[in-house]
Amino acid sequence: MGRYVARRLLQMIPVFIGSTLLIFCMMYALPGDPVRAMMGDQAYDPTVVASIKKELGLDQPLLQQYANYMAGLFQGDFGTQIASQRPIADVIADAFPVTIRLTLFAFTFVTLVGIGLGVVAGLRPDTLQDRGLLTLTLFLVSMPSFVLGFLLQYQFAFKWQVTTPTVTDSTDFSQLALPAIVLASLSLAYVARLTRTSIAENLRSDYMRTAVAKGLPRRRVIGVHLMRNSLIPVVTFLGIEIGSLMTGAIVTEGIFNVRGIGLEIYEALTRREGATVVGIASLMVLIYLAASLIVDLLYAVLDPRIRYA
Amino acid sequence: MRGAKSAKWVAGAIVVALAATACGGNGDGEGESKGSGPAGYVSIDVGEPQKPLIPADTNESNGSYVIQSLFTQLLDFDAKGNVVYTNAESVTTDDSKTWTVKLKKGWKFHNGEEVTSKSYIDAWNWYANIKNNQQNSFWFQDIKGYDDVHPEKGDPKAETMSGLKAVDDHTFTIELKYTMPYFNYKLGYTTWAPLPKVFYDDPKAFGQKPVGNGPYKFEKWDHKKLIQVKAWDEYQGPNKAKNKGVQFKAYTTLEAAYKDVVSGNLDMIRQVGPTDLPKYKQDLGDGAIEQPYAAIQTLTPAFYSKTFKDIDPKVLQGLSMAIDRDTITKTVLNNTRTPAKSFTPPGVKGNQNLDTDVFTYNPEKAKKLIQEGGGVPGNKFTIQYNTDGGHKEWVTAVCGSIRKATGVDCAGDPKPDFATDLEARDNDQVKGMYRGGWVADYPVNANFMKELYHTTAEANNGKFSNKEIDGLMDKADKAKSLDESVKAFQEVEKKLVDHMPAIPLWYYRINGGHGKNVDNVNVDFHGDLEVWAVTTK
């Protein structure tokens, strides 16, 4: 298993280089020049544009720029933003904790509530509570997040005034609750449905009958025998979802004024801040890679028959 | 147990992953204040400035709001566009070429340094120097010696412009390359602000923590969240702060900011988003602001394009008359614009009512003019716009209006964002017309003609070129006095109707508002809220 982990970690290196190069090329291929765009609608001086580009090395060929960027990255230098002239590392350090807090909040919510609902429904398929859950999740899946966002914001912040309409302090978890729930709602529906189906299916399997026949207490039958087997697809889904929660928060972050990574990358993209986009995207790649590794390792915890060679 | 052993590995992997992604959740000290900030402070939805806070490196609205609160240049304008002296005692000239500036005595920077002639001259020389890559360096191009510090290629030949001379500590002269009767109006732009000596030690650090001579003193900058400035007691200008300080708060969307104004977490909003426009007057009551300012939107033909090359101006006049400005501004634009009646917006010196019906909707005459002019080649054209700026709706409406009135087919040519739109304009790739917009840099009519339609003008992206008009503008620039120059440009404007370098659409209006906690919120000529005058209740 140790060798397996080491190998997986080594595999991350080419994936990382490949994906950053790809993003770098895409940014390069986009029309629109970041330095020119900074000058805006009004009059400007082309001499200054040329001079800034030269200073930033943006007049060099693509591969040279990429080599420079990677060389900097390995020395821990993410580069400098073109317009603000701030180190990109600072920009990321400002936005990342906010997104992490939001994501963790949403993720915890998804895991606890999603699996909980799924178990409750799955244990008694085709009853009233099961149907109720199916309807609720269908509702959540089909509702675009901006609709849900505005709706909850209106109800909770304006009508009932239990929370602020926008997040002014991202360390305050009571303010983060609403955006986190909106962010979580879609995954919540998937997780609940996955768990429900998986549990309902495994309820009828042979080993369940054996466990019951052995006279094990119900708590152990469900908690260990049933849950462990049923959670494999759910864990797979949750692992990938961590990444999507972090990047997919642009709409939610916009509605609730959360200054996170989603908005940062969107802003950088429209301003053609290539280095910022690549920097954030590289981090996301790493998170996806790490999450998928953790998921793969979790399989063994859940099902001891799975081994790593 | 096999499972337990694996669990250890999982925990190990999580630790590795967290270390690799450097997301150990370090406790970043976010001490954001709740509500609308310290007592007596007012807050406004001004977002993160694009660039460091150096006066000559900022020309977007977020940055210039903050710069204007921290720095004061020689003069400013009132709501009618008249000169109000701030740091200058007087700015005079006899020949429109050499200007004498007298500074008010006793002015200081926030660190106690006195503001002298040198503070201005050294700053302007630094701004203009190509080595410093200042975005607004071209603002100094009228000064004699600019080409030495800002050559088109290579290193600067001199460190200073020969046109700037200090007479004494509080008097200096500016010699221009040519006569320019409205040069003093240019001095009202924030770019002309002076700098203290501490700037030259480390311009980069200064840009994050500026020391100015303006009504407010810099307090803190929480990137992407908040900039806070404090009223400066020793300020002596006419625009002394009437509140204790300002918080410029960054919002991600207009809607979010609007919600905070309504719920009392924010004092002022500069622009209400389209979704809230229909109800904002009801929500804000007396706090609703609706006021025109000196900016105009136009359709500009690309005179190099297949469609509009050698076009008869009559066709453009016809197209102009085919646009139902009244209906579009009322319905599609929710009354946020006023139909244009000339090439210059109200609020600038020399704005006039042109005696023409070219800007009035008249389908029959439109059809006739287009026919007389030989029609639009291919009987269709496109309007280029950027989709990230809320232009799609009115472009569609304008096209619909033209199609309905004249039968000329018109379609939008959307570009995904502003950067792409600008690139197409710069590289002469506009296929038909593009959406043009211009906000006054200084409130004189020349700003809306010389900078846009002169053959050599940098912002003349449509490549309009007419020798007669060029000649008239150059002559207007040589006029002896400001009044004569303004009058001469009014004549130019009348001539523009015959050539139609662009189709004026409408003037901008600010639709902002403020909450119940503040009072005295006014709008200046370029549409900015006058933050210094705002009082708290």
Short mmCIF file of N, CA and C in Angstrom, two decimals, chain A residues 27-88:
data_model
loop_
_atom_site.label_atom_id
_atom_site.label_comp_id
_atom_site.label_asym_id
_atom_site.label_seq_id
_atom_site.Cartn_x
_atom_site.Cartn_y
_atom_site.Cartn_z
N MET A 27 -5.24 30.04 -22.24
CA MET A 27 -5.25 31.46 -21.93
C MET A 27 -4.56 32.24 -23.04
N TYR A 28 -3.49 31.64 -23.57
CA TYR A 28 -2.72 32.30 -24.62
C TYR A 28 -3.54 32.41 -25.89
N ALA A 29 -4.37 31.38 -26.13
CA ALA A 29 -5.15 31.33 -27.37
C ALA A 29 -6.33 32.29 -27.34
N LEU A 30 -6.77 32.67 -26.15
CA LEU A 30 -7.93 33.57 -26.06
C LEU A 30 -7.60 34.92 -26.70
N PRO A 31 -8.54 35.47 -27.43
CA PRO A 31 -8.29 36.81 -27.96
C PRO A 31 -8.33 37.84 -26.83
N GLY A 32 -7.72 38.96 -27.05
CA GLY A 32 -7.74 40.00 -26.02
C GLY A 32 -6.42 40.02 -25.28
N ASP A 33 -5.86 41.21 -25.18
CA ASP A 33 -4.55 41.39 -24.57
C ASP A 33 -4.74 41.99 -23.18
N PRO A 34 -4.23 41.35 -22.13
CA PRO A 34 -4.51 41.82 -20.77
C PRO A 34 -4.02 43.24 -20.52
N VAL A 35 -2.88 43.58 -21.09
CA VAL A 35 -2.34 44.92 -20.82
C VAL A 35 -3.20 45.98 -21.52
N ARG A 36 -3.60 45.66 -22.74
CA ARG A 36 -4.44 46.60 -23.47
C ARG A 36 -5.80 46.75 -22.78
N ALA A 37 -6.36 45.62 -22.34
CA ALA A 37 -7.68 45.65 -21.71
C ALA A 37 -7.67 46.51 -20.46
N MET A 38 -6.54 46.52 -19.77
CA MET A 38 -6.39 47.31 -18.56
C MET A 38 -6.57 48.80 -18.85
N MET A 39 -6.22 49.22 -20.08
CA MET A 39 -6.28 50.63 -20.43
C MET A 39 -7.71 51.11 -20.63
N GLY A 40 -8.63 50.19 -20.87
CA GLY A 40 -10.04 50.57 -20.92
C GLY A 40 -10.48 51.21 -22.22
N ASP A 41 -11.63 51.84 -22.12
CA ASP A 41 -12.35 52.37 -23.27
C ASP A 41 -11.72 53.65 -23.82
N GLN A 42 -11.22 54.47 -22.91
CA GLN A 42 -10.76 55.80 -23.30
C GLN A 42 -9.43 55.73 -24.04
N ALA A 43 -8.86 56.89 -24.27
CA ALA A 43 -7.59 56.97 -24.99
C ALA A 43 -6.47 56.31 -24.17
N TYR A 44 -5.45 55.84 -24.85
CA TYR A 44 -4.30 55.26 -24.17
C TYR A 44 -3.07 55.42 -25.06
N ASP A 45 -1.93 55.03 -24.50
CA ASP A 45 -0.69 55.21 -25.23
C ASP A 45 -0.08 53.84 -25.56
N PRO A 46 -0.01 53.48 -26.86
CA PRO A 46 0.53 52.16 -27.22
C PRO A 46 1.97 51.96 -26.76
N THR A 47 2.72 53.04 -26.65
CA THR A 47 4.10 52.90 -26.20
C THR A 47 4.16 52.32 -24.79
N VAL A 48 3.24 52.79 -23.94
CA VAL A 48 3.20 52.29 -22.57
C VAL A 48 2.82 50.83 -22.55
N VAL A 49 1.83 50.45 -23.38
CA VAL A 49 1.41 49.05 -23.45
C VAL A 49 2.60 48.17 -23.82
N ALA A 50 3.33 48.57 -24.86
CA ALA A 50 4.47 47.78 -25.31
C ALA A 50 5.52 47.68 -24.21
N SER A 51 5.72 48.78 -23.53
CA SER A 51 6.74 48.81 -22.49
C SER A 51 6.38 47.90 -21.31
N ILE A 52 5.09 47.91 -20.93
CA ILE A 52 4.65 47.05 -19.81
C ILE A 52 4.78 45.58 -20.22
N LYS A 53 4.38 45.29 -21.46
CA LYS A 53 4.44 43.90 -21.91
C LYS A 53 5.88 43.39 -21.91
N LYS A 54 6.77 44.26 -22.30
CA LYS A 54 8.17 43.86 -22.34
C LYS A 54 8.66 43.57 -20.92
N GLU A 55 8.29 44.42 -20.00
CA GLU A 55 8.73 44.25 -18.63
C GLU A 55 8.22 42.95 -18.02
N LEU A 56 6.98 42.57 -18.38
CA LEU A 56 6.37 41.36 -17.82
C LEU A 56 6.75 40.11 -18.60
N GLY A 57 7.48 40.28 -19.69
CA GLY A 57 7.86 39.13 -20.50
C GLY A 57 6.72 38.61 -21.36
N LEU A 58 5.69 39.40 -21.54
CA LEU A 58 4.54 38.93 -22.32
C LEU A 58 4.79 39.02 -23.82
N ASP A 59 5.94 39.60 -24.20
CA ASP A 59 6.22 39.70 -25.63
C ASP A 59 7.00 38.47 -26.12
N GLN A 60 7.29 37.55 -25.19
CA GLN A 60 8.05 36.36 -25.57
C GLN A 60 7.14 35.28 -26.10
N PRO A 61 7.73 34.27 -26.82
CA PRO A 61 6.88 33.18 -27.33
C PRO A 61 6.28 32.35 -26.20
N LEU A 62 5.20 31.66 -26.51
CA LEU A 62 4.41 30.95 -25.51
C LEU A 62 5.25 30.01 -24.65
N LEU A 63 6.06 29.15 -25.30
CA LEU A 63 6.79 28.15 -24.53
C LEU A 63 7.80 28.79 -23.59
N GLN A 64 8.40 29.86 -24.06
CA GLN A 64 9.35 30.59 -23.21
C GLN A 64 8.61 31.12 -21.98
N GLN A 65 7.42 31.69 -22.21
CA GLN A 65 6.63 32.21 -21.10
C GLN A 65 6.28 31.10 -20.12
N TYR A 66 5.91 29.93 -20.68
CA TYR A 66 5.54 28.81 -19.81
C TYR A 66 6.75 28.35 -18.99
N ALA A 67 7.90 28.28 -19.66
CA ALA A 67 9.12 27.86 -18.97
C ALA A 67 9.43 28.84 -17.84
N ASN A 68 9.32 30.13 -18.13
CA ASN A 68 9.56 31.13 -17.09
C ASN A 68 8.61 30.95 -15.92
N TYR A 69 7.35 30.70 -16.29
CA TYR A 69 6.33 30.56 -15.25
C TYR A 69 6.62 29.35 -14.36
N MET A 70 6.93 28.20 -14.99
CA MET A 70 7.19 26.99 -14.22
C MET A 70 8.44 27.16 -13.36
N ALA A 71 9.45 27.80 -13.94
CA ALA A 71 10.68 28.02 -13.17
C ALA A 71 10.36 28.82 -11.92
N GLY A 72 9.52 29.82 -12.08
CA GLY A 72 9.13 30.63 -10.93
C GLY A 72 8.35 29.80 -9.92
N LEU A 73 7.45 28.98 -10.46
CA LEU A 73 6.56 28.19 -9.61
C LEU A 73 7.35 27.26 -8.71
N PHE A 74 8.42 26.66 -9.26
CA PHE A 74 9.20 25.72 -8.45
C PHE A 74 10.00 26.43 -7.37
N GLN A 75 10.16 27.73 -7.56
CA GLN A 75 10.80 28.49 -6.48
C GLN A 75 9.75 29.10 -5.57
N GLY A 76 8.52 28.63 -5.73
CA GLY A 76 7.46 29.13 -4.86
C GLY A 76 6.92 30.49 -5.28
N ASP A 77 7.21 30.90 -6.52
CA ASP A 77 6.76 32.21 -6.97
C ASP A 77 5.62 32.03 -7.98
N PHE A 78 4.46 32.44 -7.60
CA PHE A 78 3.30 32.28 -8.47
C PHE A 78 3.21 33.37 -9.53
N GLY A 79 4.11 34.33 -9.45
CA GLY A 79 4.05 35.43 -10.41
C GLY A 79 3.33 36.64 -9.83
N THR A 80 3.17 37.65 -10.68
CA THR A 80 2.58 38.91 -10.24
C THR A 80 1.38 39.23 -11.11
N GLN A 81 0.34 39.76 -10.51
CA GLN A 81 -0.82 40.15 -11.31
C GLN A 81 -0.48 41.36 -12.15
N ILE A 82 -0.99 41.37 -13.38
CA ILE A 82 -0.61 42.42 -14.31
C ILE A 82 -1.13 43.78 -13.86
N ALA A 83 -2.41 43.83 -13.54
CA ALA A 83 -3.00 45.13 -13.21
C ALA A 83 -2.61 45.58 -11.81
N SER A 84 -2.93 44.74 -10.81
CA SER A 84 -2.77 45.20 -9.43
C SER A 84 -1.32 45.17 -8.98
N GLN A 85 -0.47 44.47 -9.71
CA GLN A 85 0.93 44.32 -9.35
C GLN A 85 1.13 43.68 -7.98
N ARG A 86 0.12 42.91 -7.55
CA ARG A 86 0.28 42.17 -6.28
C ARG A 86 0.77 40.77 -6.62
N PRO A 87 1.53 40.16 -5.71
CA PRO A 87 1.94 38.78 -5.93
C PRO A 87 0.69 37.88 -5.97
N ILE A 88 0.66 36.97 -6.94
CA ILE A 88 -0.52 36.11 -7.08
C ILE A 88 -0.68 35.22 -5.84
#
